[in-house]
Coordinates of C-alpha atoms in Angstrom, one line a residue:
M1 CA 4.9 -21.2 34.0
I2 CA 4.7 -24.4 31.9
K3 CA 6.0 -27.7 33.0
A4 CA 7.0 -30.6 30.7
K5 CA 7.8 -34.1 31.6
L6 CA 10.3 -35.5 29.1
G7 CA 10.7 -39.0 30.4
P8 CA 13.7 -40.9 31.7
N9 CA 16.1 -40.8 28.7
R10 CA 15.8 -37.2 27.3
D11 CA 18.6 -34.7 27.8
S12 CA 19.9 -31.5 26.2
S13 CA 22.3 -33.4 23.9
Q14 CA 19.3 -34.8 21.9
F15 CA 18.1 -31.4 20.7
P16 CA 19.2 -29.9 17.4
D17 CA 21.2 -26.7 17.1
V18 CA 22.5 -27.0 20.7
R19 CA 25.3 -24.7 21.9
R20 CA 26.5 -23.2 25.1
D21 CA 27.2 -19.7 26.2
R22 CA 27.1 -17.4 29.2
L23 CA 23.4 -16.4 29.0
N24 CA 22.6 -12.7 29.3
G25 CA 20.5 -10.1 27.5
N26 CA 23.0 -9.5 24.8
V27 CA 23.1 -13.2 23.9
A28 CA 19.3 -13.3 23.9
R29 CA 19.1 -10.3 21.5
R30 CA 21.7 -11.6 19.1
T31 CA 20.3 -15.1 18.8
A32 CA 19.5 -16.1 15.2
L33 CA 15.8 -16.8 14.4
T34 CA 16.3 -20.6 14.0
S35 CA 14.9 -23.2 16.3
G36 CA 17.2 -24.5 19.0
Y37 CA 18.6 -24.2 22.5
I38 CA 21.4 -22.2 24.1
W39 CA 22.5 -23.8 27.4
D40 CA 24.2 -21.7 30.0
E41 CA 27.8 -22.7 30.5
E42 CA 27.7 -21.7 34.2
L43 CA 24.3 -22.8 35.5
K44 CA 23.6 -26.4 34.4
G45 CA 20.0 -26.9 33.3
F46 CA 19.4 -23.2 32.5
A47 CA 18.8 -22.4 28.8
L48 CA 17.3 -20.0 26.2
R49 CA 14.9 -21.7 23.8
H50 CA 14.3 -20.0 20.4
T51 CA 11.9 -21.0 17.6
A52 CA 11.8 -20.2 13.9
T53 CA 9.0 -17.7 14.5
G54 CA 11.3 -15.6 16.7
R55 CA 9.8 -16.5 20.1
K56 CA 12.5 -16.8 22.8
S57 CA 11.8 -18.4 26.2
W58 CA 13.9 -19.0 29.3
I59 CA 13.7 -22.6 30.5
V60 CA 15.2 -24.7 33.3
Q61 CA 15.6 -28.4 33.1
Y62 CA 16.3 -30.8 35.9
R63 CA 16.1 -34.5 36.9
H64 CA 13.2 -35.5 39.2
R65 CA 13.8 -39.1 40.4
Q66 CA 13.7 -41.1 37.1
D67 CA 12.3 -38.3 34.9
V68 CA 13.7 -35.2 33.3
R69 CA 11.5 -32.2 33.7
R70 CA 11.6 -28.8 32.0
I71 CA 9.9 -25.6 33.1
T72 CA 9.3 -22.5 31.0
L73 CA 10.2 -19.5 33.2
G74 CA 9.1 -16.7 30.9
T75 CA 9.6 -15.1 27.5
F76 CA 12.3 -12.7 26.4
P77 CA 12.3 -9.7 26.6
M78 CA 9.4 -9.6 29.0
M79 CA 11.6 -11.5 31.5
K80 CA 15.2 -10.3 31.8
A81 CA 18.1 -12.6 31.9
H82 CA 19.1 -12.0 35.5
D83 CA 15.6 -12.6 36.7
A84 CA 15.3 -15.8 34.7
R85 CA 18.7 -17.0 36.1
A86 CA 17.6 -16.2 39.7
E87 CA 14.4 -18.1 39.3
A88 CA 16.2 -21.1 37.6
R89 CA 18.7 -21.2 40.4
R90 CA 15.8 -21.3 43.0
I91 CA 14.1 -24.1 41.1
L92 CA 17.3 -26.1 40.7
A93 CA 18.1 -25.7 44.4
S94 CA 14.6 -26.8 45.4
A95 CA 14.9 -29.8 43.1
A96 CA 18.2 -30.8 44.6
L97 CA 16.7 -30.7 48.1
D98 CA 13.6 -32.8 47.1
G99 CA 13.0 -35.6 49.6
L100 CA 15.6 -34.3 52.1
P101 CA 14.5 -33.2 55.6
T102 CA 14.6 -29.4 55.9
R103 CA 14.2 -27.0 58.8
R104 CA 10.8 -25.2 58.9
A105 CA 11.3 -21.6 57.6
Q106 CA 10.9 -18.9 60.2
E107 CA 10.3 -16.2 57.6
P108 CA 9.3 -15.9 54.0
A109 CA 11.9 -17.0 51.4
D110 CA 13.9 -14.1 50.1
A111 CA 12.1 -11.7 52.5
A112 CA 14.3 -8.8 51.1
L113 CA 13.1 -9.3 47.5
R114 CA 12.0 -5.9 46.1
F115 CA 8.6 -5.4 44.6
A116 CA 10.2 -4.3 41.3
D117 CA 12.2 -7.5 41.2
Y118 CA 9.2 -9.6 42.1
V119 CA 7.2 -8.2 39.1
P120 CA 9.0 -10.2 36.3
I121 CA 8.7 -13.4 38.4
F122 CA 5.0 -12.9 38.9
W123 CA 4.5 -12.0 35.3
A124 CA 6.3 -15.1 34.1
H125 CA 4.3 -17.4 36.4
Y126 CA 0.8 -15.9 36.4
T127 CA -0.1 -14.1 33.3
H128 CA -1.2 -17.2 31.4
H129 CA -4.4 -16.9 33.5
W130 CA -5.3 -13.6 31.8
K131 CA -6.5 -12.8 28.3
P132 CA -4.2 -10.6 26.1
S133 CA -6.4 -7.5 26.7
T134 CA -6.3 -8.1 30.4
Q135 CA -2.5 -8.5 30.3
R136 CA -2.2 -5.2 28.5
A137 CA -4.4 -3.4 31.1
N138 CA -2.7 -5.0 34.1
R139 CA 0.8 -4.3 32.7
H140 CA -0.3 -0.6 32.7
Y141 CA -1.3 -0.7 36.3
I142 CA 2.0 -2.4 37.3
Q143 CA 4.2 0.0 35.4
N144 CA 2.4 3.2 36.1
H145 CA 1.0 2.7 39.6
F146 CA 2.5 -0.2 41.6
I147 CA 6.2 0.2 40.7
P148 CA 6.3 4.0 41.4
A149 CA 4.5 3.4 44.7
F150 CA 6.1 0.2 46.0
G151 CA 9.0 -0.7 43.6
E152 CA 11.8 -0.2 46.1
R153 CA 10.0 -1.8 49.0
A154 CA 10.6 -5.4 50.1
I155 CA 7.7 -7.5 48.9
A156 CA 7.3 -8.9 52.4
S157 CA 7.3 -5.5 54.1
L158 CA 4.1 -4.1 52.5
T159 CA 1.3 -3.6 55.1
R160 CA -2.2 -2.4 55.3
P161 CA -1.2 1.2 56.1
D162 CA 0.9 1.2 53.0
I163 CA -2.1 0.2 50.8
V164 CA -4.4 2.7 52.6
A165 CA -1.8 5.5 52.0
W166 CA -1.6 4.6 48.3
R167 CA -5.4 4.6 48.1
D168 CA -5.6 8.1 49.6
G169 CA -3.0 9.2 47.1
M170 CA -5.3 8.0 44.3
A171 CA -8.3 10.1 45.5
R172 CA -8.4 12.0 42.2
R173 CA -8.2 8.8 40.2
E174 CA -10.9 6.8 41.8
G175 CA -11.7 4.7 38.8
A176 CA -8.0 3.8 38.3
F177 CA -7.7 2.7 41.9
N178 CA -10.8 0.6 41.8
R179 CA -9.6 -1.2 38.7
A180 CA -6.0 -1.6 40.0
I181 CA -6.5 -2.8 43.6
P182 CA -7.7 -6.3 42.5
V183 CA -4.6 -6.7 40.4
L184 CA -2.3 -5.7 43.4
S185 CA -4.3 -8.1 45.6
V186 CA -3.6 -11.0 43.2
M187 CA 0.1 -10.1 43.0
L188 CA 0.5 -10.1 46.8
G189 CA -1.6 -13.2 47.2
Y190 CA 0.6 -15.0 44.8
A191 CA 3.7 -13.8 46.6
E192 CA 2.4 -15.8 49.6
T193 CA 2.1 -18.9 47.3
L194 CA 5.7 -18.5 46.3
G195 CA 6.8 -18.0 49.9
Y196 CA 7.8 -14.3 49.5
R197 CA 5.2 -13.2 52.1
P198 CA 3.7 -14.9 55.2
H199 CA 0.6 -16.9 54.5
G200 CA -2.6 -14.9 55.1
S201 CA -0.8 -11.6 55.1
N202 CA -2.4 -10.0 52.0
P203 CA -2.8 -6.3 53.0
C204 CA -5.3 -5.6 50.2
K205 CA -8.0 -7.7 51.8
G206 CA -10.8 -5.5 53.1
I207 CA -9.5 -2.3 51.5
A208 CA -12.6 -0.3 50.5
R209 CA -13.0 0.9 46.9
Y210 CA -14.2 4.3 46.0
K211 CA -17.9 4.6 45.5
R212 CA -18.6 5.9 42.1
L213 CA -21.8 6.7 40.2
L214 CA -21.9 4.4 37.1
K215 CA -22.2 6.3 33.9
E216 CA -25.2 4.9 32.1
R217 CA -26.9 6.4 29.1
Y218 CA -30.2 5.0 27.6
L219 CA -31.5 6.0 24.3
S220 CA -35.1 7.3 24.2
A221 CA -37.6 6.3 21.5
R222 CA -37.0 9.6 19.7
E223 CA -33.2 9.1 19.8
Y224 CA -33.6 5.6 18.4
Q225 CA -35.6 7.1 15.5
R226 CA -32.9 9.7 14.7
L227 CA -30.2 7.1 14.9
G228 CA -32.1 4.7 12.7
A229 CA -32.6 7.4 10.1
V230 CA -28.9 8.1 10.0
L231 CA -27.9 4.5 9.8
L232 CA -30.2 3.9 6.8
E233 CA -28.9 7.1 5.1
W234 CA -25.3 6.0 5.5
A235 CA -25.7 2.3 4.7
A236 CA -24.4 2.7 1.2
T237 CA -21.2 4.6 2.1
R238 CA -20.3 2.8 5.4
P239 CA -21.8 -0.7 4.9
I240 CA -19.5 -2.6 7.4
A241 CA -19.6 0.0 10.2
I242 CA -23.4 0.3 9.8
A243 CA -23.8 -3.5 9.9
A244 CA -21.7 -3.6 13.1
I245 CA -23.8 -0.9 14.8
W246 CA -27.1 -2.7 13.8
L247 CA -25.8 -5.9 15.4
L248 CA -24.8 -4.0 18.6
I249 CA -28.3 -2.6 18.7
Y250 CA -30.2 -5.8 18.1
L251 CA -28.0 -8.3 20.0
G252 CA -27.0 -6.2 23.1
A253 CA -23.5 -7.6 22.6
R254 CA -20.1 -6.0 23.5
K255 CA -18.1 -4.3 20.8
G256 CA -15.3 -6.8 20.9
E257 CA -17.7 -9.7 20.5
I258 CA -19.1 -8.2 17.3
L259 CA -15.7 -7.3 15.9
A260 CA -14.4 -10.8 16.5
L261 CA -17.5 -12.6 15.2
R262 CA -16.8 -15.4 12.8
W263 CA -19.2 -17.1 10.4
E264 CA -18.6 -20.6 11.8
W265 CA -20.0 -19.5 15.2
I266 CA -23.3 -18.6 13.7
G267 CA -26.1 -21.1 13.7
E268 CA -29.8 -21.0 12.8
T269 CA -31.0 -19.5 16.0
Y270 CA -27.9 -18.9 18.1
I271 CA -24.4 -17.4 17.9
D272 CA -22.1 -19.5 20.1
L273 CA -19.0 -17.4 21.0
P274 CA -16.2 -19.8 22.1
D275 CA -14.8 -17.0 24.3
S276 CA -15.8 -13.5 25.6
K277 CA -15.2 -11.3 28.6
T278 CA -17.0 -13.8 30.8
G279 CA -16.0 -17.0 28.9
P280 CA -18.1 -19.0 26.4
K281 CA -21.3 -17.2 25.6
R282 CA -24.5 -17.6 23.5
L283 CA -26.1 -14.7 21.6
Y284 CA -29.7 -15.2 20.6
L285 CA -30.4 -14.4 16.9
N286 CA -33.5 -12.5 16.1
R287 CA -35.1 -11.7 12.8
Q288 CA -33.5 -8.3 12.6
S289 CA -29.9 -9.4 13.4
A290 CA -30.3 -12.4 11.0
S291 CA -31.3 -9.9 8.3
V292 CA -28.2 -7.8 8.9
L293 CA -26.0 -10.9 8.7
A294 CA -27.7 -12.0 5.5
G295 CA -26.9 -8.6 4.0
L296 CA -23.2 -9.1 4.6
G297 CA -23.2 -12.2 2.4
R298 CA -22.7 -15.3 4.5
Q299 CA -19.4 -17.2 3.9
S300 CA -18.2 -20.6 5.1
G301 CA -15.5 -19.1 7.4
G302 CA -13.6 -16.0 8.4
R303 CA -14.6 -12.9 10.3
V304 CA -18.1 -11.6 9.6
L305 CA -16.9 -8.0 9.3
G306 CA -13.9 -8.8 7.3
A307 CA -10.2 -9.3 8.1
T308 CA -9.3 -5.6 8.0
F309 CA -12.2 -3.9 9.8
G310 CA -11.2 -3.2 13.4
P311 CA -11.9 -1.1 16.5
R312 CA -10.5 2.1 15.1
Q313 CA -12.7 2.1 12.0
L314 CA -15.8 1.4 14.0
D315 CA -15.0 4.1 16.6
N316 CA -14.3 6.7 14.0
A317 CA -17.5 5.9 12.1
W318 CA -19.5 6.0 15.4
V319 CA -18.2 9.5 16.2
E320 CA -19.6 10.8 12.9
I321 CA -22.9 8.9 13.1
R322 CA -23.8 9.9 16.7
S323 CA -23.0 13.5 15.8
A324 CA -25.3 13.4 12.8
A325 CA -28.0 11.7 14.9
G326 CA -27.8 14.4 17.6
I327 CA -26.6 12.1 20.3
P328 CA -22.9 13.1 20.7
D329 CA -22.7 11.8 24.3
V330 CA -23.8 8.3 23.5
R331 CA -21.0 5.6 23.6
L332 CA -21.1 2.4 21.6
H333 CA -21.4 0.5 24.9
D334 CA -24.5 2.6 25.7
L335 CA -26.3 0.6 23.0
R336 CA -25.9 -2.4 25.2
H337 CA -27.3 -0.5 28.2
S338 CA -30.2 0.6 26.0
F339 CA -30.9 -3.0 24.9
A340 CA -31.3 -3.9 28.6
S341 CA -33.5 -0.8 29.2
V342 CA -35.9 -1.8 26.3
A343 CA -36.0 -5.4 27.5
I344 CA -37.0 -4.4 31.0
G345 CA -39.5 -1.9 29.6
H346 CA -41.2 -4.9 27.9
G347 CA -41.5 -6.8 31.2
I348 CA -38.6 -9.1 30.8
S349 CA -37.2 -10.1 34.2
L350 CA -33.7 -9.1 35.4
S351 CA -32.6 -12.8 35.4
K352 CA -33.6 -13.1 31.7
V353 CA -32.0 -9.8 30.8
G354 CA -28.8 -11.1 32.4
G355 CA -29.1 -14.2 30.2
L356 CA -29.5 -12.1 27.1
L357 CA -26.5 -9.9 28.0
G358 CA -24.4 -12.9 28.9
H359 CA -23.6 -11.8 32.5
A360 CA -21.6 -14.3 34.4
L361 CA -22.9 -13.1 37.8
P362 CA -26.4 -12.0 38.8
E363 CA -24.9 -9.0 40.7
T364 CA -23.9 -7.5 37.3
T365 CA -27.5 -7.3 36.2
V366 CA -28.6 -5.6 39.4
R367 CA -27.3 -2.3 38.0
Y368 CA -30.5 -2.3 35.9
A369 CA -32.8 -2.9 38.9
H370 CA -33.9 0.7 39.1
L371 CA -35.4 0.4 35.6
A372 CA -37.5 -2.5 36.8
D373 CA -38.5 -0.5 39.9
D374 CA -39.6 2.4 37.7
M375 CA -41.7 0.1 35.5
I376 CA -43.4 -1.5 38.5
G377 CA -44.0 1.9 40.1
E378 CA -45.8 3.0 36.9
A379 CA -47.8 -0.2 36.8
A380 CA -48.8 0.4 40.5
S381 CA -49.9 3.9 39.6
R382 CA -52.1 2.7 36.7
V383 CA -53.7 0.0 38.9
S384 CA -54.4 2.3 41.8
G385 CA -55.9 4.9 39.3
S386 CA -58.2 2.3 37.8
M387 CA -59.3 1.3 41.3
A388 CA -60.0 4.9 42.3
R389 CA -62.1 5.4 39.2
A390 CA -64.1 2.3 39.9
L391 CA -64.7 3.5 43.5
G392 CA -66.0 6.8 42.1
L393 CA -63.2 8.7 43.9
V394 CA -62.0 10.4 40.6
P395 CA -63.9 11.4 37.5

């Protein structure tokens, strides 16, 4: 939800292409793709804003003391007309009561609001916190898991037994439950903020996730040799895909980071990514990765792998390459795991490995702790063997 403070003298009559209508879904769909506002003829302050690019947003405008304020409720068609109208009515009512004494509520506002009706309200308010890829994933969880399970239930009525029962029903989809439960927790927590649930009533808190074995695959030295031979052999026919894979191998980066890489982010010794899964991130250039970039022909701007090369092209190439290298079970992300494995094998500490991989939290790097333990165990065996030989206990 975006708020704008327009100042004391701005009103709807000052905007171009202003007209009034009874706002509904049909009006929103028929609106011509020119910039302007359509103000609702029934609910004063409720409007549909449309731009020349085709973007359409529901807004509500009201006076707060000496200022005129405008709030963007959500975009069409993600937010339906009746949901936008209900939210605008709520905001206008709240603004009208501003400064007046009110009786303390004894129960959450609109305690009968259904979960399915809460979804567009939550989406309009909260999703600007998420990146587009996260929005797509979370929309899937909402549509395919939450609404079928809780859609007809009042948002205020959901309890811990309801969440436990849903968890038990997801026993055969453990991974999906583990990824979805944090999203549901955010939704119910935000419902408390909006007054749809009592404060401190989030039933998702303390719900245990399923314990799962992480699928990790590390390349051996021999597998690295076979992969390297295939990459060299295919370099002439698949130059962009091969360059992307070399960068994944040498930098330990995520696939999306390499696909989005731009020339202006690359310096002499670092690659400074303005955004990544964990926020701004620095990749450390080495001689091998710098050589790969040089082979692509450095430009002043634009994407390193070109404007048309994307995930599908890389994934399709990798399926063929890994098959030719005799490693059909290796995923592109396993190249990142293998990078960490090689680093630990060379005595690099877990904290430094986390820095190389760009982990935001130390706990993320702990998944590689067993590799460090194995290396320390081997070192201990070599030390004890040398001592035994020095004591004459072994030949």
